[in-house]
Every structure is written in C-alpha cells, then in structure tokens.
Short mmCIF file of C-alpha atoms in Angstrom, two decimals:
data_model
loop_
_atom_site.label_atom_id
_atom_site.label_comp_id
_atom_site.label_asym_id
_atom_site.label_seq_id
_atom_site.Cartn_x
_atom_site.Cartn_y
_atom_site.Cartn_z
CA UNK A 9 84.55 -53.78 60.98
CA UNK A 10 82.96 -52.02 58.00
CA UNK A 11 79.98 -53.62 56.01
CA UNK A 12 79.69 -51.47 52.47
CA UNK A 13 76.10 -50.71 52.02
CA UNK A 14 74.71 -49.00 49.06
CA UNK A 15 72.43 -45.88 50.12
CA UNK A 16 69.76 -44.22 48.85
CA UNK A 17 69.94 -40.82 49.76
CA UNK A 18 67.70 -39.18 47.62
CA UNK A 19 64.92 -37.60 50.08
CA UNK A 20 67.26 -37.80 52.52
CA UNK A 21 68.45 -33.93 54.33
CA UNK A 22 72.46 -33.95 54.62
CA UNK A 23 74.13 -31.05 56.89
CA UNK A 24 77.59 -30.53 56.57
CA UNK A 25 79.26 -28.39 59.50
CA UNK A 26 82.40 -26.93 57.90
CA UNK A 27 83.30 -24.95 55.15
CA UNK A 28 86.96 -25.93 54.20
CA UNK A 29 88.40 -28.07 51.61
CA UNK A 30 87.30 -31.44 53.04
CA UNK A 31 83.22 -30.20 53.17
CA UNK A 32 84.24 -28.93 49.45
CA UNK A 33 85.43 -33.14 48.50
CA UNK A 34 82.32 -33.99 50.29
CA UNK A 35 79.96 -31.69 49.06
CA UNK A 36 80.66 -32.88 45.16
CA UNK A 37 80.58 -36.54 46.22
CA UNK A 38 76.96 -36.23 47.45
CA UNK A 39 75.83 -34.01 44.44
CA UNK A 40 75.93 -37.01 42.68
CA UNK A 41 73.39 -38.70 45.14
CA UNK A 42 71.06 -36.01 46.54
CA UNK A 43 70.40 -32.48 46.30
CA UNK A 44 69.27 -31.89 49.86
CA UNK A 45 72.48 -30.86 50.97
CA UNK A 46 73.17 -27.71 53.76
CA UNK A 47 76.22 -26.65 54.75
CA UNK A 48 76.66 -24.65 57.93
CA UNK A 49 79.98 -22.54 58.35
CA UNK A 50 80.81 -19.33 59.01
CA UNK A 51 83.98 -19.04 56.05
CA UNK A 52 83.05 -20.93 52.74
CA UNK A 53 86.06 -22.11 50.26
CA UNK A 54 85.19 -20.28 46.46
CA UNK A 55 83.91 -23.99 45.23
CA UNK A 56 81.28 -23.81 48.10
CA UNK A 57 80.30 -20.41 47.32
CA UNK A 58 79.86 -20.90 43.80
CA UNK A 59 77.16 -24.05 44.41
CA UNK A 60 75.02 -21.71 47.20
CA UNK A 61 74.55 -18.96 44.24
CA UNK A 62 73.33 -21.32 41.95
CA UNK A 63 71.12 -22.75 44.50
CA UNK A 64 72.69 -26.81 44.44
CA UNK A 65 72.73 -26.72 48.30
CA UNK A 66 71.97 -24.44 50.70
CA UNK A 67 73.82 -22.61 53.21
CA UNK A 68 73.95 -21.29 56.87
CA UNK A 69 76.70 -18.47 57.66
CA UNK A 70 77.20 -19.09 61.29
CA UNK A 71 78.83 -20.86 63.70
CA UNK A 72 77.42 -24.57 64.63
CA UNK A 73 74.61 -24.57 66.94
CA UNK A 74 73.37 -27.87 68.26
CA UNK A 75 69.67 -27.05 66.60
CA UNK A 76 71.19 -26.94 63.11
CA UNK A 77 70.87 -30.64 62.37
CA UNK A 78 67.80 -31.46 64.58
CA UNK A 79 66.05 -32.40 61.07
CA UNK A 80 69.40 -33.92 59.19
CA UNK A 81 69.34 -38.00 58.05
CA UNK A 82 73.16 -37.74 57.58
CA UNK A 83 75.86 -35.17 58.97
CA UNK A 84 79.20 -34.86 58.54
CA UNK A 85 81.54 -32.59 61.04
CA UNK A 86 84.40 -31.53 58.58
CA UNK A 87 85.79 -28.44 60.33
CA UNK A 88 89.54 -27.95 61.27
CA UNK A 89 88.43 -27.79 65.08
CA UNK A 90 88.45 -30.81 66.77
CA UNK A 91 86.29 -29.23 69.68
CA UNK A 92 83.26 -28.32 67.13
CA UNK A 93 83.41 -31.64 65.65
CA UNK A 94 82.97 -33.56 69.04
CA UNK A 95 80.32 -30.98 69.29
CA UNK A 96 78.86 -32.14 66.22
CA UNK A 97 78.83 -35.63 67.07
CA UNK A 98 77.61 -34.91 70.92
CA UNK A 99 74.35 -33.34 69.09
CA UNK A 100 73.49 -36.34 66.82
CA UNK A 101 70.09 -37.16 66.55
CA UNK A 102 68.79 -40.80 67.36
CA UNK A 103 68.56 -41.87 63.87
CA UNK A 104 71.07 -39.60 62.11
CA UNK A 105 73.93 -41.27 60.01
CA UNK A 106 77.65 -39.83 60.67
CA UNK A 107 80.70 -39.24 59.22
CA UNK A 108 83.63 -37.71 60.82
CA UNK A 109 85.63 -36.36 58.34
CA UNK A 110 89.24 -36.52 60.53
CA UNK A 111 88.52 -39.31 62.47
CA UNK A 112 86.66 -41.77 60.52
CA UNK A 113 86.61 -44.49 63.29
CA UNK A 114 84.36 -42.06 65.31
CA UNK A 115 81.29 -41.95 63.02
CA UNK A 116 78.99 -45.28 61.38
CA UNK A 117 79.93 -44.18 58.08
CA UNK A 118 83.08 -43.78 55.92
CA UNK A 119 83.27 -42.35 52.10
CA UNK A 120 85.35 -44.68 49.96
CA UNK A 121 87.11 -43.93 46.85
CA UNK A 122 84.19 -44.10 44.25
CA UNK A 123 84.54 -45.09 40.63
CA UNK A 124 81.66 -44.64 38.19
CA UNK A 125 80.33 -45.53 34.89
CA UNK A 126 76.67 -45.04 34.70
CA UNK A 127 74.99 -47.39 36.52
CA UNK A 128 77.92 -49.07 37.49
CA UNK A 129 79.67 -48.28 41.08
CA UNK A 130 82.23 -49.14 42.35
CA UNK A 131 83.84 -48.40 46.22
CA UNK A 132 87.26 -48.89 47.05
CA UNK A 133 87.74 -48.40 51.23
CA UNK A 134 91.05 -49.45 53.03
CA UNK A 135 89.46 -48.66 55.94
CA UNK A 136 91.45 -45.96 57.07
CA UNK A 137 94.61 -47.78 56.56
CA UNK A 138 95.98 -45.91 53.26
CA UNK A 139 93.39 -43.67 51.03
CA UNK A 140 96.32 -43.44 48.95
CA UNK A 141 95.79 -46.73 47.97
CA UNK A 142 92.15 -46.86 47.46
CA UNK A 143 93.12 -43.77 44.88
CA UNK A 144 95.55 -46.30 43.17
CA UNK A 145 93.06 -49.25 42.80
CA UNK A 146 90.49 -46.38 41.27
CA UNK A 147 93.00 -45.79 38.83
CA UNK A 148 93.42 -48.90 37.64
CA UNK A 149 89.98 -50.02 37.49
CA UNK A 150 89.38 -46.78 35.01
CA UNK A 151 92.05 -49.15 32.65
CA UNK A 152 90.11 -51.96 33.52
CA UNK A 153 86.42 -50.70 32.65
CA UNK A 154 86.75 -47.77 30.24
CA UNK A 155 83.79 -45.53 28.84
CA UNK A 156 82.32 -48.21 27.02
CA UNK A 157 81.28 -49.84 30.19
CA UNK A 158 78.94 -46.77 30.32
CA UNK A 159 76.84 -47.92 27.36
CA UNK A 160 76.98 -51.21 28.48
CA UNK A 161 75.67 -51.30 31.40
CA UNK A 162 72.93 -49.33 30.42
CA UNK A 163 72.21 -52.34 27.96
CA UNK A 164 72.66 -54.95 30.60
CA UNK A 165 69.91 -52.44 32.68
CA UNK A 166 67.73 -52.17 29.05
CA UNK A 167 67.83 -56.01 28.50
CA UNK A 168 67.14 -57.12 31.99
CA UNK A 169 64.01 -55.37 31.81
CA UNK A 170 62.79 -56.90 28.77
CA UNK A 171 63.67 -60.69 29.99
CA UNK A 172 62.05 -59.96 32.88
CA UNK A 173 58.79 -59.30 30.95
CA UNK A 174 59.29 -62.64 28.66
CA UNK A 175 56.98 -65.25 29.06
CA UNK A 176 59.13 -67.70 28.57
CA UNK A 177 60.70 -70.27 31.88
CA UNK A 178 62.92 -68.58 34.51
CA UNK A 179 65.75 -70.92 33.86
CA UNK A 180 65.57 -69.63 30.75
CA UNK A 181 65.17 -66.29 31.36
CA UNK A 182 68.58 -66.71 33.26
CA UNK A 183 70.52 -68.08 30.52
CA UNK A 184 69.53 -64.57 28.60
CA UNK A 185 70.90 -62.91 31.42
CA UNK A 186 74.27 -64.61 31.46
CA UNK A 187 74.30 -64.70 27.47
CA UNK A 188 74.50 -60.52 27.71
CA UNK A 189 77.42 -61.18 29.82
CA UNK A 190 79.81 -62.15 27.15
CA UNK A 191 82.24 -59.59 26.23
CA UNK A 192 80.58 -59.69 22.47
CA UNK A 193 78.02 -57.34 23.81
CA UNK A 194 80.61 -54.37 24.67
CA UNK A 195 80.20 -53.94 20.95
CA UNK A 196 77.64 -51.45 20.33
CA UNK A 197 76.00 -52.79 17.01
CA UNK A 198 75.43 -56.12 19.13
CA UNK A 199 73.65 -54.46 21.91
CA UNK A 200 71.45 -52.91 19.48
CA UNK A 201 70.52 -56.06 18.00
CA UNK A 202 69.94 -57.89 20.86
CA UNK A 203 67.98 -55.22 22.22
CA UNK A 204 65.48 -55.34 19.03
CA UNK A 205 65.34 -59.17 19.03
CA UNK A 206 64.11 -58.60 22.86
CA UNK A 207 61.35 -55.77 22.08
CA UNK A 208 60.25 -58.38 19.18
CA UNK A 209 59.81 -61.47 21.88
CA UNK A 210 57.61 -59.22 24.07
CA UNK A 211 54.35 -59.63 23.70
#
C-alpha cells in the first residue's frame, strides 16, 4: 500500500536511465520540482534534446553503467529493455528513491496524475489500477478549481503569514484563518482588502 508523501526535491540529484517518450513525461514532471536532473541514454527523443542544449538537465550519451547513479537521491529506469531496467534497480544505492517506469510495483515510488494551481497540488494515483482514470479525475478537478484558485491561494499563503505575526490569541488567530476560507475571498477586490486590513493590524 501507497502512502502519498509530498517531496522536496530541490537539492536533490535525479538520474533518469532512458531516453524515450516515458523519460520525456518524466523529465517535464520534475522540471517543475528540481533542476538537478541527468539523463543517461544513448538515443534521446527531440523534447530531450532540446532541454540538454539549453542546459535544464544534463546528459550522458551512453549506455547504463552501474557507476552512473552512485551519487543520485532518486532514479528512475524508463528504457524499453526490461533487462537494463532490472539492471537499474540491481545498482540502487542504499538510500536512493526509485521509480520503475513499466513496473511501478517494483520501485518505492509512483508519479500520480498531478494537478496544479500555484501553490496548490493536487495527486490523483489509482495505484496502478487505471491511469486513465486518474487523467479523468484531473480533468474534472480543472472544472472544479479554475485559474482563480491561483490567486487565491496565494492570498490564503499572503494572509496566513500576516495572522501568524498578530498579537492577538491563537483561537483567534484561527477564526482569521477559517474566515479567508469563505468563498467571498475568490473575489479579487476582497483579497486585497483583507490583505491591507492585515498589514494595518501588524505592528
């Protein structure tokens, strides 16, 4: 069984072996997270090459040796041969993360269907039973919370900072917090306001 975990993968070194079109869908998932990102393959698809010349991950062209991810925090084996993937996993470090991009049940970590807006995130994982329909919940969720989530979430980020600098009683300070919940505050002019009222209160 699964547990989602949020990750911070930010100093963290990622090696993907394979070049294909599944290390392309993985490749722009993790730009969004980290930029320490190496790909080892010895074909690329034209996505792939495009990122190495403009330097947003690096790139070995070669054939997977066990030494390539010696130093990697997370590593994916996303090659059409089942052999060099088992490779792949065989040479794990100790303390290395994996995913297995064709046989998700073999690594400690699976990519879910991602929706974003801002700060907000949120993973959709059937656990291997039908992607399809992790791609259909995505879909409606984008109905659900449309780009004005964006803007407010920010706010909910903006204001949380300020109550947490009031001087004022925690219960208090949580009734602020659920107040910004209401759905009044999807309106722009009102997150402005609010926002301005806060600034004034901190002292």
């Amino acid at each position: 069984m699964n547990m989602p975990l949020m990750l911070d993968l930010t100093d963290k070194k990622v090696v993907i072996v394979g070049g294909g079109k599944i290390a392309t869908r993985r490749v722009q998932t993790l730009l969004d997270y980290t930029t320490l990102i190496h790909v080892v393959s010895p074909t690329l698809t034209e996505t792939i090459e495009q990122l190495v010349k403009t330097k947003c991950i690096t790139y070995s062209n070669k054939c997977f040796e066990p030494q390539d991810i010696d130093d990697a925090d997370f590593v994916i084996a996303a090659t059409n041969d089942q052999k060099i993937n088992e490779e792949v996993m065989h040479a794990l470090p100790r303390h290395a993360l994996f995913n297995h991009a064709g046989q998700a049940e073999l690594g400690n970590v699976t990519f879910p269907n991602i929706f974003k807006r801002n700060r907000l995130t949120i993973g959709v994982s059937t656990e291997g039973a039908s992607p399809k329909l992790g791609q259909r919940i995505i879909k409606n969720l984008e109905h659900t919370y449309t780009e004005d989530y964006a803007d407010y979430v920010q706010f909910l980020y903006e204001s949380r900072q300020y109550i947490k600098a009031l001087r004022i009683e925690p219960s208090d300070k949580q009734a602020l917090l659920e107040q910004i919940l209401s759905e009044k505050y999807l309106d722009e002019t009102k997150q402005h306001e609010f926002i301005r009222w806060l600034k004034s209160q901190v002292k």
